[in-house]
Each structure stands twice: as C-alpha cells, then as structure tokens.
CSV table of C-alpha atoms in Angstrom, one decimal:
chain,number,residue,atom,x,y,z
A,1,UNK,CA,0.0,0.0,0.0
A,2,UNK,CA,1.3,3.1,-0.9
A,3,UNK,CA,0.5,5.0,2.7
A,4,UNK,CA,2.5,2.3,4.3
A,5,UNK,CA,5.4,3.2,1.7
A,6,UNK,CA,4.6,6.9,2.7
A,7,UNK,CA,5.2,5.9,6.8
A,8,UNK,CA,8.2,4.1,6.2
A,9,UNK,CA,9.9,7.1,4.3
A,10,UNK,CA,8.8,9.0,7.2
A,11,UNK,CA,11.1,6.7,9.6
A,12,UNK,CA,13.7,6.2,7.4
A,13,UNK,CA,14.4,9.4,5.1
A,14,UNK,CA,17.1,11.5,7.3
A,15,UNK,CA,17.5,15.0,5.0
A,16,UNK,CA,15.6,17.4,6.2
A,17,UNK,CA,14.3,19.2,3.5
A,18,UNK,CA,12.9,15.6,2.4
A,19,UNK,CA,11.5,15.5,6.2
A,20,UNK,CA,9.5,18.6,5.3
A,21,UNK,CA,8.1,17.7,2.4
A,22,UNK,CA,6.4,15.0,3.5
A,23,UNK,CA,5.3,16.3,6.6
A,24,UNK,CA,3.9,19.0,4.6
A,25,UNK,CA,1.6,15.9,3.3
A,26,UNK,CA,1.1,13.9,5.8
A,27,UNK,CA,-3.1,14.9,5.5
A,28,UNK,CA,-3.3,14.8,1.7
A,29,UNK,CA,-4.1,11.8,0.2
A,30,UNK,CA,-4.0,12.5,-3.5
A,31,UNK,CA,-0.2,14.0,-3.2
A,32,UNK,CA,1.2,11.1,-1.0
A,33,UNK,CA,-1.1,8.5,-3.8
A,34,UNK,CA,1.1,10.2,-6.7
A,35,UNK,CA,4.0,10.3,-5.3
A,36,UNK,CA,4.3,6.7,-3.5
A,37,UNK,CA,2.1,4.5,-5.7
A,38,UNK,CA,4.3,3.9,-8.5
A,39,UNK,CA,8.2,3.6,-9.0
A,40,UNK,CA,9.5,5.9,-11.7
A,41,UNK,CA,10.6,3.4,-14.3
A,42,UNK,CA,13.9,2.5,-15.7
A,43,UNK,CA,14.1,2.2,-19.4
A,44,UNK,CA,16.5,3.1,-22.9
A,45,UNK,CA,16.4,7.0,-21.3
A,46,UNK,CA,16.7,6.1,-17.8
A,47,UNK,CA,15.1,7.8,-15.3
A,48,UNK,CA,13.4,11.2,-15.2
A,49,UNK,CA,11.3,13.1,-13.1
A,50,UNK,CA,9.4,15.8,-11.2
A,51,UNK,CA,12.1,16.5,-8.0
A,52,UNK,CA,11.0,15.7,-4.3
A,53,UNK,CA,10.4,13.1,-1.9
A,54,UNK,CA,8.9,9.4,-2.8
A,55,UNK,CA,9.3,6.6,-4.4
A,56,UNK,CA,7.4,8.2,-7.9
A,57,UNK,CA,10.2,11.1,-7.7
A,58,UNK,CA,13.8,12.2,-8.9
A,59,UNK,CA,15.6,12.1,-5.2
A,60,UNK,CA,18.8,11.0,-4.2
A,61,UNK,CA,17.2,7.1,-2.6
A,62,UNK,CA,15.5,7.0,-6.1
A,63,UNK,CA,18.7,7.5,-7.7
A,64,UNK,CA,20.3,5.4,-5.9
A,65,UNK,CA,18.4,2.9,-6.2
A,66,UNK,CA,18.7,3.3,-9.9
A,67,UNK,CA,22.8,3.2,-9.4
A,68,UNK,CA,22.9,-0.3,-7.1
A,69,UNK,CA,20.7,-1.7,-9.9
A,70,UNK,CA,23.2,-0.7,-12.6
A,71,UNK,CA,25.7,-1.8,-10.2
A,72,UNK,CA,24.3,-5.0,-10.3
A,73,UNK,CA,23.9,-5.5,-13.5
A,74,UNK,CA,27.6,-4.8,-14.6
A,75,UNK,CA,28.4,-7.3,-11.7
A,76,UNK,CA,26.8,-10.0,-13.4
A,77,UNK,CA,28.0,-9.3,-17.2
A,78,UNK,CA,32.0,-8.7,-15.9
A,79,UNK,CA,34.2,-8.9,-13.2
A,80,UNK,CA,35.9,-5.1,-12.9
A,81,UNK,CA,33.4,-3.0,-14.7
A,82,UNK,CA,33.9,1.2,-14.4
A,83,UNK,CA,31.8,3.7,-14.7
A,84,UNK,CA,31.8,7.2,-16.1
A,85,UNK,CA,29.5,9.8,-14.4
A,86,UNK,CA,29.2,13.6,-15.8
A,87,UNK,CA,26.3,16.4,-14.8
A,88,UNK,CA,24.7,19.5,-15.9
A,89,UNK,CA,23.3,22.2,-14.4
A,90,UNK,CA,19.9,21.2,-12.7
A,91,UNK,CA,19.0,21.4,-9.5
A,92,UNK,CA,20.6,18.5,-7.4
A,93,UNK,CA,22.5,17.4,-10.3
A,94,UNK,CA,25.7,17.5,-8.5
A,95,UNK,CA,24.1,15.5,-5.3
A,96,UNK,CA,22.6,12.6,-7.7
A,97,UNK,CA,26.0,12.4,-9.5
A,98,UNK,CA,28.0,11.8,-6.4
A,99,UNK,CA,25.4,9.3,-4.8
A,100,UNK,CA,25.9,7.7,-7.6
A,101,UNK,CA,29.4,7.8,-7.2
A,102,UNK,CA,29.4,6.2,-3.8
A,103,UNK,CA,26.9,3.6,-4.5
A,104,UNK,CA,29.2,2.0,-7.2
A,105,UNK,CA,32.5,2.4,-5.2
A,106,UNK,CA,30.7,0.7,-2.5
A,107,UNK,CA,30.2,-2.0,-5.3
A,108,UNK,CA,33.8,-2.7,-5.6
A,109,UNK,CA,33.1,-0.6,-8.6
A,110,UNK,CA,35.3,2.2,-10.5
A,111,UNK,CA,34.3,5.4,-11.2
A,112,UNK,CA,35.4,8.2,-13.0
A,113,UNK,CA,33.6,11.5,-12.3
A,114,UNK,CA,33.9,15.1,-13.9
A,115,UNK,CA,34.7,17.8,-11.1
A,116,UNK,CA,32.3,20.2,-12.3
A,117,UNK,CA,29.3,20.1,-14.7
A,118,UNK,CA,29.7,18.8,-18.2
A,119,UNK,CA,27.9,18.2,-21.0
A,120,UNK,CA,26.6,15.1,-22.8
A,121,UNK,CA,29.4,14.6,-25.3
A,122,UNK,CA,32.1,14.9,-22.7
A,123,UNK,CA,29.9,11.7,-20.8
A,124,UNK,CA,29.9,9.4,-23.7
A,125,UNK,CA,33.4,10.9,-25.0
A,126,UNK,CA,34.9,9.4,-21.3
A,127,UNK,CA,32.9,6.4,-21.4
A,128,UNK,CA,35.2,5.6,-24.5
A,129,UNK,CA,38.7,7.3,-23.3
A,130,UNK,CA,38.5,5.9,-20.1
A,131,UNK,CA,37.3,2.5,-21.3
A,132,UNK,CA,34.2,2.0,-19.1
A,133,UNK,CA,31.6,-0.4,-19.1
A,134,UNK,CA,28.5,2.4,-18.7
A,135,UNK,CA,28.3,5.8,-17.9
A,136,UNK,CA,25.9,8.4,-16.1
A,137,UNK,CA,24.6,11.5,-17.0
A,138,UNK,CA,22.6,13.3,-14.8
A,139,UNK,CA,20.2,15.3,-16.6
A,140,UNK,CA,16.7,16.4,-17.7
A,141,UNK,CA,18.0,17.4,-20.8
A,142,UNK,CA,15.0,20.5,-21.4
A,143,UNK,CA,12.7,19.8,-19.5
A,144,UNK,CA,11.4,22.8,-16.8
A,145,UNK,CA,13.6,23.3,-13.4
A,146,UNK,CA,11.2,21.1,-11.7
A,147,UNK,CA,12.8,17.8,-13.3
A,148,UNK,CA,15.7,16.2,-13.1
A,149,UNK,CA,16.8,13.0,-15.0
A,150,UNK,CA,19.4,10.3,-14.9
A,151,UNK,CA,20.8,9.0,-18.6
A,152,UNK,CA,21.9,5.8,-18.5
A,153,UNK,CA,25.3,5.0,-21.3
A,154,UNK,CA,26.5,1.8,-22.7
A,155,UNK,CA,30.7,0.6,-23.5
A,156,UNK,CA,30.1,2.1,-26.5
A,157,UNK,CA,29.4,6.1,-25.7
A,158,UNK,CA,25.8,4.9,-27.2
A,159,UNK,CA,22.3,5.4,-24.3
A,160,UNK,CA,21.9,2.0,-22.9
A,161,UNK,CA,20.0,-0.4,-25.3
A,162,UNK,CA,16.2,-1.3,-24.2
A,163,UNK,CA,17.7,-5.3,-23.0
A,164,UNK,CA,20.3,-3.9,-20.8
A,165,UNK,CA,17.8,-1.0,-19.4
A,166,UNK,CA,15.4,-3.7,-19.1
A,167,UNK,CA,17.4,-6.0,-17.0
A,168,UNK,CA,19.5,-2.6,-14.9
A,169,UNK,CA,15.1,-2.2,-14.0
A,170,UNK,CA,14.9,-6.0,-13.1
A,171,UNK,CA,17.7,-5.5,-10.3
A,172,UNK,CA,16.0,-2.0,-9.5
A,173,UNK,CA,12.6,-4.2,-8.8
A,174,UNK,CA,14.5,-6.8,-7.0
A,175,UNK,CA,16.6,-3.8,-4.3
A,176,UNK,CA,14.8,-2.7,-1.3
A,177,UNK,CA,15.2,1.4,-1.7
A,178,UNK,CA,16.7,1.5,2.1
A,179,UNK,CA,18.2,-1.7,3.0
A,180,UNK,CA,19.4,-2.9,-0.3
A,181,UNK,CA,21.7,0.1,-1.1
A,182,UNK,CA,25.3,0.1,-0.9
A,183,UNK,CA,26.9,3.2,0.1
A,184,UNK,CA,30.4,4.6,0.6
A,185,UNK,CA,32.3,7.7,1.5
A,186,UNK,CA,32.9,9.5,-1.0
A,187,UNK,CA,36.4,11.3,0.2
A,188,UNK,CA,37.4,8.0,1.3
A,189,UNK,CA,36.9,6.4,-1.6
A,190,UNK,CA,38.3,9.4,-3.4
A,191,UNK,CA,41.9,9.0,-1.5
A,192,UNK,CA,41.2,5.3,-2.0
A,193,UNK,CA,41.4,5.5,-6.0
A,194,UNK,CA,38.1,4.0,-6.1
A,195,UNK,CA,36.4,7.2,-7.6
A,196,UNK,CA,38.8,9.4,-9.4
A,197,UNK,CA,37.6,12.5,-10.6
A,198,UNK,CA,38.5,12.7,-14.9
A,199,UNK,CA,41.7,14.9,-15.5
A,200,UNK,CA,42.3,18.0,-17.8
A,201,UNK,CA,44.0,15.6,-20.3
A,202,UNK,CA,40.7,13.4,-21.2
A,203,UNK,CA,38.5,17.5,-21.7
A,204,UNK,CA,41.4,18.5,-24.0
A,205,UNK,CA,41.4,15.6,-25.8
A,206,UNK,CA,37.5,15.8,-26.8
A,207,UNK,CA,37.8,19.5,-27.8
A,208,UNK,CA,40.7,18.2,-30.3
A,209,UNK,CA,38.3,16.1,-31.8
A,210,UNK,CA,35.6,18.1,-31.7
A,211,UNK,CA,38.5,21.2,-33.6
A,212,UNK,CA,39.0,17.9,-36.2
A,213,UNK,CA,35.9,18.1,-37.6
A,214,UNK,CA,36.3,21.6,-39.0
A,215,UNK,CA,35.9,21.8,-43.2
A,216,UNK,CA,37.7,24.6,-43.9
A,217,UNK,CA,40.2,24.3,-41.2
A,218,UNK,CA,41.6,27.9,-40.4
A,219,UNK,CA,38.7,29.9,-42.0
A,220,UNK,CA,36.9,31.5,-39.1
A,221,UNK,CA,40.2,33.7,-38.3
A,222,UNK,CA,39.5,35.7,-40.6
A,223,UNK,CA,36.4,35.7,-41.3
A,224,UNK,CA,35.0,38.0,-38.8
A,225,UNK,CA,31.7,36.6,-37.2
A,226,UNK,CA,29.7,37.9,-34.7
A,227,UNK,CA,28.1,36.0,-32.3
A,228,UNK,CA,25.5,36.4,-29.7
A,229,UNK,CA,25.6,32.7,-27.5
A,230,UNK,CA,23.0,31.7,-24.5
A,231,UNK,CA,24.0,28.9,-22.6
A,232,UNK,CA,20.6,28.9,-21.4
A,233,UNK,CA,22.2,28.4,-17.5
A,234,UNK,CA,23.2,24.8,-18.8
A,235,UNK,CA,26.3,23.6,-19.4
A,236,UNK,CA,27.7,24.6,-22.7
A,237,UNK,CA,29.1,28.3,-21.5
A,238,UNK,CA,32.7,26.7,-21.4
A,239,UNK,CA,33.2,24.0,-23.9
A,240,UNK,CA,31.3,26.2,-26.6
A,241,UNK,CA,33.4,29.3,-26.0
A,242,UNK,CA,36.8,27.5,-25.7
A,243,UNK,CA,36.2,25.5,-29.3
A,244,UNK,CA,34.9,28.7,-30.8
A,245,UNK,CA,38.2,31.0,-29.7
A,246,UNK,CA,40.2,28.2,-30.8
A,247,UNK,CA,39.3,28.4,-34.2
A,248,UNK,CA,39.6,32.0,-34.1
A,249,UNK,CA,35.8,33.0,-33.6
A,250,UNK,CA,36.4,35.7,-30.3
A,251,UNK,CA,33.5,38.5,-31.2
A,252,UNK,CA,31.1,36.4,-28.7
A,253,UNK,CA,28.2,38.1,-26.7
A,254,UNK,CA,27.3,35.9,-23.8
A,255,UNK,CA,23.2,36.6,-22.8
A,256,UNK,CA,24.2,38.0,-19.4
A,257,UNK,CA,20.6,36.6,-18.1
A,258,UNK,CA,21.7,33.0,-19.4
A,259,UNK,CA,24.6,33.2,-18.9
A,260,UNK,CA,26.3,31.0,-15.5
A,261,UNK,CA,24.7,27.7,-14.5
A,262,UNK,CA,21.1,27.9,-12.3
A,263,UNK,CA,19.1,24.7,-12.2
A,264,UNK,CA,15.7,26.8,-11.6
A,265,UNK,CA,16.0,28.5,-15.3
A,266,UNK,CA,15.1,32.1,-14.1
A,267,UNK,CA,14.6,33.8,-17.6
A,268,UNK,CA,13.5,30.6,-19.7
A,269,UNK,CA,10.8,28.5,-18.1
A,270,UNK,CA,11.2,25.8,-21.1
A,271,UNK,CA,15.0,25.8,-21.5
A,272,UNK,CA,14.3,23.8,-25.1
A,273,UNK,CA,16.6,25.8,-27.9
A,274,UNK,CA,13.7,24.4,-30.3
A,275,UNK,CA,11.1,27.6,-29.7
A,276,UNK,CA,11.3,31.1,-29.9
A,277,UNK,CA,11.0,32.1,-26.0
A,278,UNK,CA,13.7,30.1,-25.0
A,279,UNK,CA,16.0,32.6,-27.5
A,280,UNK,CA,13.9,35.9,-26.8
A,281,UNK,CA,16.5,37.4,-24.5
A,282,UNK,CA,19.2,36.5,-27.1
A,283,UNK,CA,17.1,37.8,-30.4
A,284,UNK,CA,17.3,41.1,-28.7
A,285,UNK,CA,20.7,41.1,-27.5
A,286,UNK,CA,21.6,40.1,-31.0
A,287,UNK,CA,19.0,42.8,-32.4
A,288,UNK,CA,20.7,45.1,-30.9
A,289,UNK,CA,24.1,44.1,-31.6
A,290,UNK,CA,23.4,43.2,-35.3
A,291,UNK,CA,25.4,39.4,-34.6
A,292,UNK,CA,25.1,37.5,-37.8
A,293,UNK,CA,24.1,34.3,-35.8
A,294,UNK,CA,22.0,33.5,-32.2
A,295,UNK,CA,22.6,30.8,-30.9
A,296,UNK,CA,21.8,28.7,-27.7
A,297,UNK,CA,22.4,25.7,-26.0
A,298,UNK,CA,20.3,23.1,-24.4
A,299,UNK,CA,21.0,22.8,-20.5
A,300,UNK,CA,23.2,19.6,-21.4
A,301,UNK,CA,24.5,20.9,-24.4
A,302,UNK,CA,23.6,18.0,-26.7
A,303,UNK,CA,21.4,20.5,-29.0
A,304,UNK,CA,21.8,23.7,-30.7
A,305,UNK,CA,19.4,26.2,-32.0
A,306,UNK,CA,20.0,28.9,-34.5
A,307,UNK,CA,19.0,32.1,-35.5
A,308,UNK,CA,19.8,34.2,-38.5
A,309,UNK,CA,20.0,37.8,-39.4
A,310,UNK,CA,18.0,38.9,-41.8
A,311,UNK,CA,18.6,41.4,-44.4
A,312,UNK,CA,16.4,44.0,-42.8
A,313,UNK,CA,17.8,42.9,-39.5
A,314,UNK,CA,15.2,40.7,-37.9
A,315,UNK,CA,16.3,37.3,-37.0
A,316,UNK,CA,14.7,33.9,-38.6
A,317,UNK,CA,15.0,30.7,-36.8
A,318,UNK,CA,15.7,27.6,-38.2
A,319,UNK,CA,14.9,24.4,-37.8
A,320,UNK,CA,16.3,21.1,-37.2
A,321,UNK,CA,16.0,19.8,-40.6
A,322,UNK,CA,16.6,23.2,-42.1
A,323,UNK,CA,20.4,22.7,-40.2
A,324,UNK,CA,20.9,19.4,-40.7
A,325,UNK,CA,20.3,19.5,-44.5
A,326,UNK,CA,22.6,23.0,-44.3
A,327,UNK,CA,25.2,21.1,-42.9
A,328,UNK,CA,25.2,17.9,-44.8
A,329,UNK,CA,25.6,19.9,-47.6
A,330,UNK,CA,28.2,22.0,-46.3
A,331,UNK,CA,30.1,19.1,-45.1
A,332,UNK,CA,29.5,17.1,-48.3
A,333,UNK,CA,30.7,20.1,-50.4
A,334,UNK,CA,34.0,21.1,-48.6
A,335,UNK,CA,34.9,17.6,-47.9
A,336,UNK,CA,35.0,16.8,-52.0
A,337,UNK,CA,36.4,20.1,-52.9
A,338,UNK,CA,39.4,19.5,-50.0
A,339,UNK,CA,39.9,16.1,-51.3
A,340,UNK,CA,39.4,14.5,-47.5
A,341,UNK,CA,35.8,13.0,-48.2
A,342,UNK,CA,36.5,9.1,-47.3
A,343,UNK,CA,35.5,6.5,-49.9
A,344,UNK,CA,31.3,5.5,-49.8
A,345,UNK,CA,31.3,7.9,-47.3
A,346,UNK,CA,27.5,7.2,-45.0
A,347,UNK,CA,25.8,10.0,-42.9
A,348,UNK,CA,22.5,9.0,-40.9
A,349,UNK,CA,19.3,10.2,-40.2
A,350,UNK,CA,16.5,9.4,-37.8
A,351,UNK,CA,13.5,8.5,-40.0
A,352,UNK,CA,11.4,11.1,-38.8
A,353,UNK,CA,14.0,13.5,-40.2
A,354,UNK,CA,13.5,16.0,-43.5
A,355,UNK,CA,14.2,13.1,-46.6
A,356,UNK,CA,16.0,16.1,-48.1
A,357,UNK,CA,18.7,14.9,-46.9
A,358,UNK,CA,18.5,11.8,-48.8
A,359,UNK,CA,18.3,14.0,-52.2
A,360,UNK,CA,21.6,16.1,-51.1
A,361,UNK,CA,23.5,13.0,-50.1
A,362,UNK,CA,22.5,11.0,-53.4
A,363,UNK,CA,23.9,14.5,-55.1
A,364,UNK,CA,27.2,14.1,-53.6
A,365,UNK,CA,27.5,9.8,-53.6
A,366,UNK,CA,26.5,9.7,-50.4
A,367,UNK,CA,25.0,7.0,-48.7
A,368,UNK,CA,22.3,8.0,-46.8
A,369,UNK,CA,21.1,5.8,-44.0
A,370,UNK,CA,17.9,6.0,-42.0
A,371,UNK,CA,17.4,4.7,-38.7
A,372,UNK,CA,14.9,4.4,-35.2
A,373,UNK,CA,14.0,7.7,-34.0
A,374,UNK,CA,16.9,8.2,-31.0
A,375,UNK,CA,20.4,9.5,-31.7
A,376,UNK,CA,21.3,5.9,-30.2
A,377,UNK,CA,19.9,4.8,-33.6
A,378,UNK,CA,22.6,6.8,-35.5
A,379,UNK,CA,25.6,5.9,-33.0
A,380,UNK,CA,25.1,2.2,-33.0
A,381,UNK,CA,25.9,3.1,-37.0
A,382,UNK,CA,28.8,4.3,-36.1
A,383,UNK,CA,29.8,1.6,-33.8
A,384,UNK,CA,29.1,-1.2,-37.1
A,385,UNK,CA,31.5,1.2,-39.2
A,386,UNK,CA,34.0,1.3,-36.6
A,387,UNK,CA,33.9,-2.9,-35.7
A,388,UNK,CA,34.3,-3.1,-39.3
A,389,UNK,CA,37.5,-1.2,-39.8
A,390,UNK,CA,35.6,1.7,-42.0
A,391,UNK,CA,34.7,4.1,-39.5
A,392,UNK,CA,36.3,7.0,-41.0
A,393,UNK,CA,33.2,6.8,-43.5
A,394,UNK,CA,30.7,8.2,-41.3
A,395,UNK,CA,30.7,11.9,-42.2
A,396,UNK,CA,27.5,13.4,-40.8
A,397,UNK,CA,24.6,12.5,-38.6
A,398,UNK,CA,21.4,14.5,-37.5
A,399,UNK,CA,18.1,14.2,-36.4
A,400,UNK,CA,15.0,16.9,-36.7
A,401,UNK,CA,15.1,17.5,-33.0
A,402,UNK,CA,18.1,19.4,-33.2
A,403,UNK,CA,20.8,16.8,-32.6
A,404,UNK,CA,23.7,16.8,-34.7
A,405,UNK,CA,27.4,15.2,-34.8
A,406,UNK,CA,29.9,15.3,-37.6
A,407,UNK,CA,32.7,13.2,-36.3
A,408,UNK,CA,33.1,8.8,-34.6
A,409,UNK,CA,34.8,11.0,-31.5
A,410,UNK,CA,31.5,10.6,-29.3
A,411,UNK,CA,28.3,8.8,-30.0
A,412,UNK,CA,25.8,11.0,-28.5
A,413,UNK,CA,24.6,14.7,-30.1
A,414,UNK,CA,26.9,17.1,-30.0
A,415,UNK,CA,26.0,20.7,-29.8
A,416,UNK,CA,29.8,21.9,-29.5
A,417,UNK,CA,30.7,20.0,-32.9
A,418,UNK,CA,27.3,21.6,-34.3
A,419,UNK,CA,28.0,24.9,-33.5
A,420,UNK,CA,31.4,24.5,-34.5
A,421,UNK,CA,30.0,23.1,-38.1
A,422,UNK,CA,27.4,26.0,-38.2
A,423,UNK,CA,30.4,29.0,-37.5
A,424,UNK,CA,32.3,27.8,-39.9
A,425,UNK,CA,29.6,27.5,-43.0
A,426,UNK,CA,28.4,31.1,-41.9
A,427,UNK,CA,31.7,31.7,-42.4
A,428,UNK,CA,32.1,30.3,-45.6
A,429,UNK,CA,28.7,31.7,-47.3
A,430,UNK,CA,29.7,35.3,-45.7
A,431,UNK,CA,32.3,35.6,-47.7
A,432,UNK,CA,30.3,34.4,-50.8
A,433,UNK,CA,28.3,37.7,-49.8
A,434,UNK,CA,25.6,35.1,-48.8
A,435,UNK,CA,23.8,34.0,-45.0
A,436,UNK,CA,22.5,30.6,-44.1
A,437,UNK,CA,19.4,31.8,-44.9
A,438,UNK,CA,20.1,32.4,-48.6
C-alpha cells in the first residue's frame, strides 16, 4: 500500500528538507497517492522526473536505487566494470551524481567522475577514453527546473540499449530502496582510488576532436563573425566558448541573463533551444548588436538552435532539418572540394528527419542511412563502421530535433561539434556575400 510506503519514508528518510516535504503531506491523500504508488521506471532514457520526496520522484534514494541496480547488472555481465559519471546544471545534479558515485565504489566498482558540470558529449566521450563499461549522465536534458533525470550510457558512448535498461530495472525491482543500497564515502573512496575524478587531459582531448571536424580548417580567423551565444544556465558556456576561440571566432556576446549555471531556469521557463521564447532574451541582444548568428544551447549541451539575421535585421530561426540538411551539404561540399571526403562515405538520419537529406546525399555519392528515431539509432551506425575497420566513413549525422554530430569521436549529439560546423559555413557563405538563410 502506498501509505504504508509513505510511513516508512517517514522513519527512514534522514535530509531534512525531504523531512518537510512530507510532513507538509502527511493529510493529503492524493499528493502522498502520486507520489508513492508507483516507482518511476527505468528504461533506454533512464530515469526522469518531477524533484522531491517518494518513491514516484527524482531524489537521491531513487537515484540510488537506480545506481545499485546498474551496479548489479555490470556485476553480473563482468568482473571489474567502471563507470563514467558527468552532470549538468539542474537542481541537485551535482548531489545525484555523487550518490551515484558512492553507490558504485561501495560496489567494488570504479568510477570516473567530472569535477564540475559537463555536458553530454564529454559523458559518452569518457565512457570511450576511459574504457568503461556504462556511464551516467545526470540530466533532464530541457525539461522545466522542476525535473531532473538520470541518462543511463553503454561501452560504446551509445544510451543503454532497451535489454540492458530492461534488466538494470529488473535488479532496481529486486533492491529494497533503504536496505538494499550500498553506500560509501565519498572522500574516502576518493583518496582510496576508487572514484577518481577525470583529469584535464581526457576535456582537452575531446575538444581536439571536436576542432577535427572543422571543413575549412583555419577559415573563421579571418572571417569576422559575430556571435550572440546563450547557454541557457546549462552547461555549454565553457566547452562552446573555448572551441569557438580556438578556431579564431572571439567577437562572442554571452546573454548575461543565461549566462552561469542555475538549475531553476530564471529567464527561460522551457529551457528547449527548439522555440522562440527560449531565444527571446538573445534575439534582442543580437537585435541590438546586429550578430550575424543567435545561438543557444540546451541545458546539457547536446542540441543547438539557431537564428539568423535577416537582411532588414530581424532574425529567422531555423529548424532542425533546415540545419541538418545546411550542414550535410556543407560538409559534403568542402569535404570533395578539399579532397578528404573518405571513400562510400554514409551520414545517418532518424526516419522522422527531413528526406531532403537523402536527395543532397544522393547528389554528392553519399549514402544516406535512416534509422529508429533516438540518436542511439545513429551511434550504433557508427559503432558497425567502426567494428568493421571503415569508421572513418561516417561523415555526418542529424536528427529533426536538433541533434547533430559530424565526427566517430563521441556517439551521442553534440551541440559543440554543431555549433562549430554551423560557425564555420556562416563563415564560408559570408564571404560568398551570402547567409545561411540564402
């Protein structure tokens, strides 16, 4: 019964700010129902949902719960598995992350954990340098402040598949959410090389990778951009600036509102880079300034959205398919003129995506595969290319919803490889007196 789960949450739960929320319920039947007669459920995106105390929210006993069963799981399938665990910006993202952490050393299990927020391509980028068996990201991706989420990786950089979420939920089902939870100190196990926080050298690598997939290598230095960028209080402020200035793009207006991490979204009630109010206070910064491009981030920096400048100076957004077709065809056009496009080169689409893109790639020989809705879908393409010693023939692969990736270096959307790909063919049509629009 769900008022006897309710009870023993009362005797058990020991934060205090828990404590008070379900005090503040103790005489309300329908909140203590919704909250304590179901489990949130573990599946391909792992867990998400509304923050706050029971067994139907995103806490830290949820999460954990969600770890030892993961923890589990890898027991069974090897004998030293590791795990890789990155955050963003929401509220508590930082607390989930690190009970995660613990439950896993506890485990006997490695972990490798970021120091400070990062986004989703630098999870499934150290999944892969570090050579672990799953990763973590702690997330909600776009959804409002009020949820949090927990993305669940596979070996290969790839969101778990549905059998592995499937049986990770099995073990969940089959762990008591007090007395089946494994935990350990997290200093401790810190000085005790169980956990072992991910060193500059791993970030620098991924932002060498991510600077390998430019076209036009050395063409943004001159080519005098100018940007207005929202982070939307996510994670992207310091992986998209960094790539940016490193290939030469420095005239970069940060929306001041937008600008530092907050998990509670103060400016941007629906922090999705998909609709127009999410970019209002950057189409006026950039208004004002007259940048060429807006553009913002997601709060885990796996999507990008983009606005352009108009010739009478309003700003037109575009859309998913409009930039993944832009930048197939930008990719596909440089890459032949250059002479680097690989032999039966493939790029990959979700089904649900724009079948322009089929017509573009078929102009330039390209194979042009489509796959599952999920970006999943269009890594476990690049995993086949890459078990079969041709993975340098993936060029380019994108998915309406505003994911894109250009290069095998993560497996996961990539919204610091996009916007790099997006600079640099703004670039490239400015000086042909043209915008993207045109």
């Amino acid at each position: 019964m769900y008022k006897d789960e309710y009870r023993r949450w009362c005797r058990q739960v020991k934060e205090d700010y828990l404590l008070e929320e379900l005090n503040a319920i103790k005489d309300n039947d329908r909140e203590i129902e919704d909250r304590f007669l179901l489990n949130l459920e573990f599946g391909t995106a792992g867990l998400r949902g509304v923050l706050g105390a029971g067994t139907n929210r995103m806490n830290i006993y949820t999460v954990a719960k969600a770890t030892q069963g993961l923890a589990n799981y890898l027991l069974s399938e090897e004998e030293h598995p590791k795990v890789a665990i990155s955050y963003d910006s929401r509220n508590r993202s930082r607390e989930f992350a690190k009970i995660s952490a613990r439950v896993l050393a506890a485990n006997g299990i490695k972990v490798y954990i970021y120091s400070t927020l990062m986004p989703v391509p630098m999870l499934s980028f150290a999944v892969r340098n570090t050579g672990s068996s799953a990763g973590i990201m702690v997330t909600a991706s776009h959804n409002p402040a009020k949820y949090n989420g927990y993305k669940a990786y596979g070996p290969d950089g790839c969101q778990m598949t549905s059998e592995a979420a499937d049986a990770v939920y099995a073990e969940m089902q089959a762990t008591d959410i007090f007395a089946g939870i494994r935990l350990a100190d997290f200093d401790a196990a810190l000085e005790q090389g169980g956990i072992e926080y991910i060193g500059q050298d791993t970030i620098e690598a991924l932002y060498e990778n991510i600077k390998a997939q430019s076209v036009r290598p050395g063409l943004c230095k001159t080519a005098g951009l100018k940007l207005v960028y929202s982070p939307l209080n996510g994670s992207g402020l310091v992986p998209v600036t960094r790539v940016l200035g490193d290939i030469g793009i420095t005239d970069i207006t940060i929306v001041p509102e937008q600008q530092y991490p907050d998990g509670n979204f103060p400016t941007c009630p629906y922090p999705n880079p998909e609709i127009r109010e999410a970019l209002a206070l950057g189409l006026a910064l950039a208004e004002k300034s007259g940048a060429d491009l807006m553009l913002a981030t997601d709060p885990d920096a796996d999507r990008v959205g983009i606005a352009v400048r108009c010739k009478d100076g309003s700003y037109q957004l575009l859309s998913g398919n409009e930039v993944g077709v832009l930048l197939l065809d930008y990719i596909c056009k440089g890459r032949t003129e250059n002479g680097t496009m690989p032999k039966a080169p493939v790029c990959v689409k979700s089904i649900v995506s724009t079948p322009l893109a089929d017509v573009v790639a078929a102009h330039y020989g390209v194979e042009c595969r489509n796959v599952l809705t999920g970006f999943k879908w269009i890594g476990d393409q690049i995993a086949g290319l890459e078990a079969a010693g041709e993975v340098e023939r993936f060029i380019f692969g994108f998915e309406e919803s505003y994911g894109y990736l250009s290069g095998a270096h993560v497996r996961d959307k990539d919204a610091v490889n996009a916007t790099l790909l997006v600079c640099e063919a703004a670039a490239w049509y400015a000086q042909q007196g043209k915008t993207l629009l045109d």
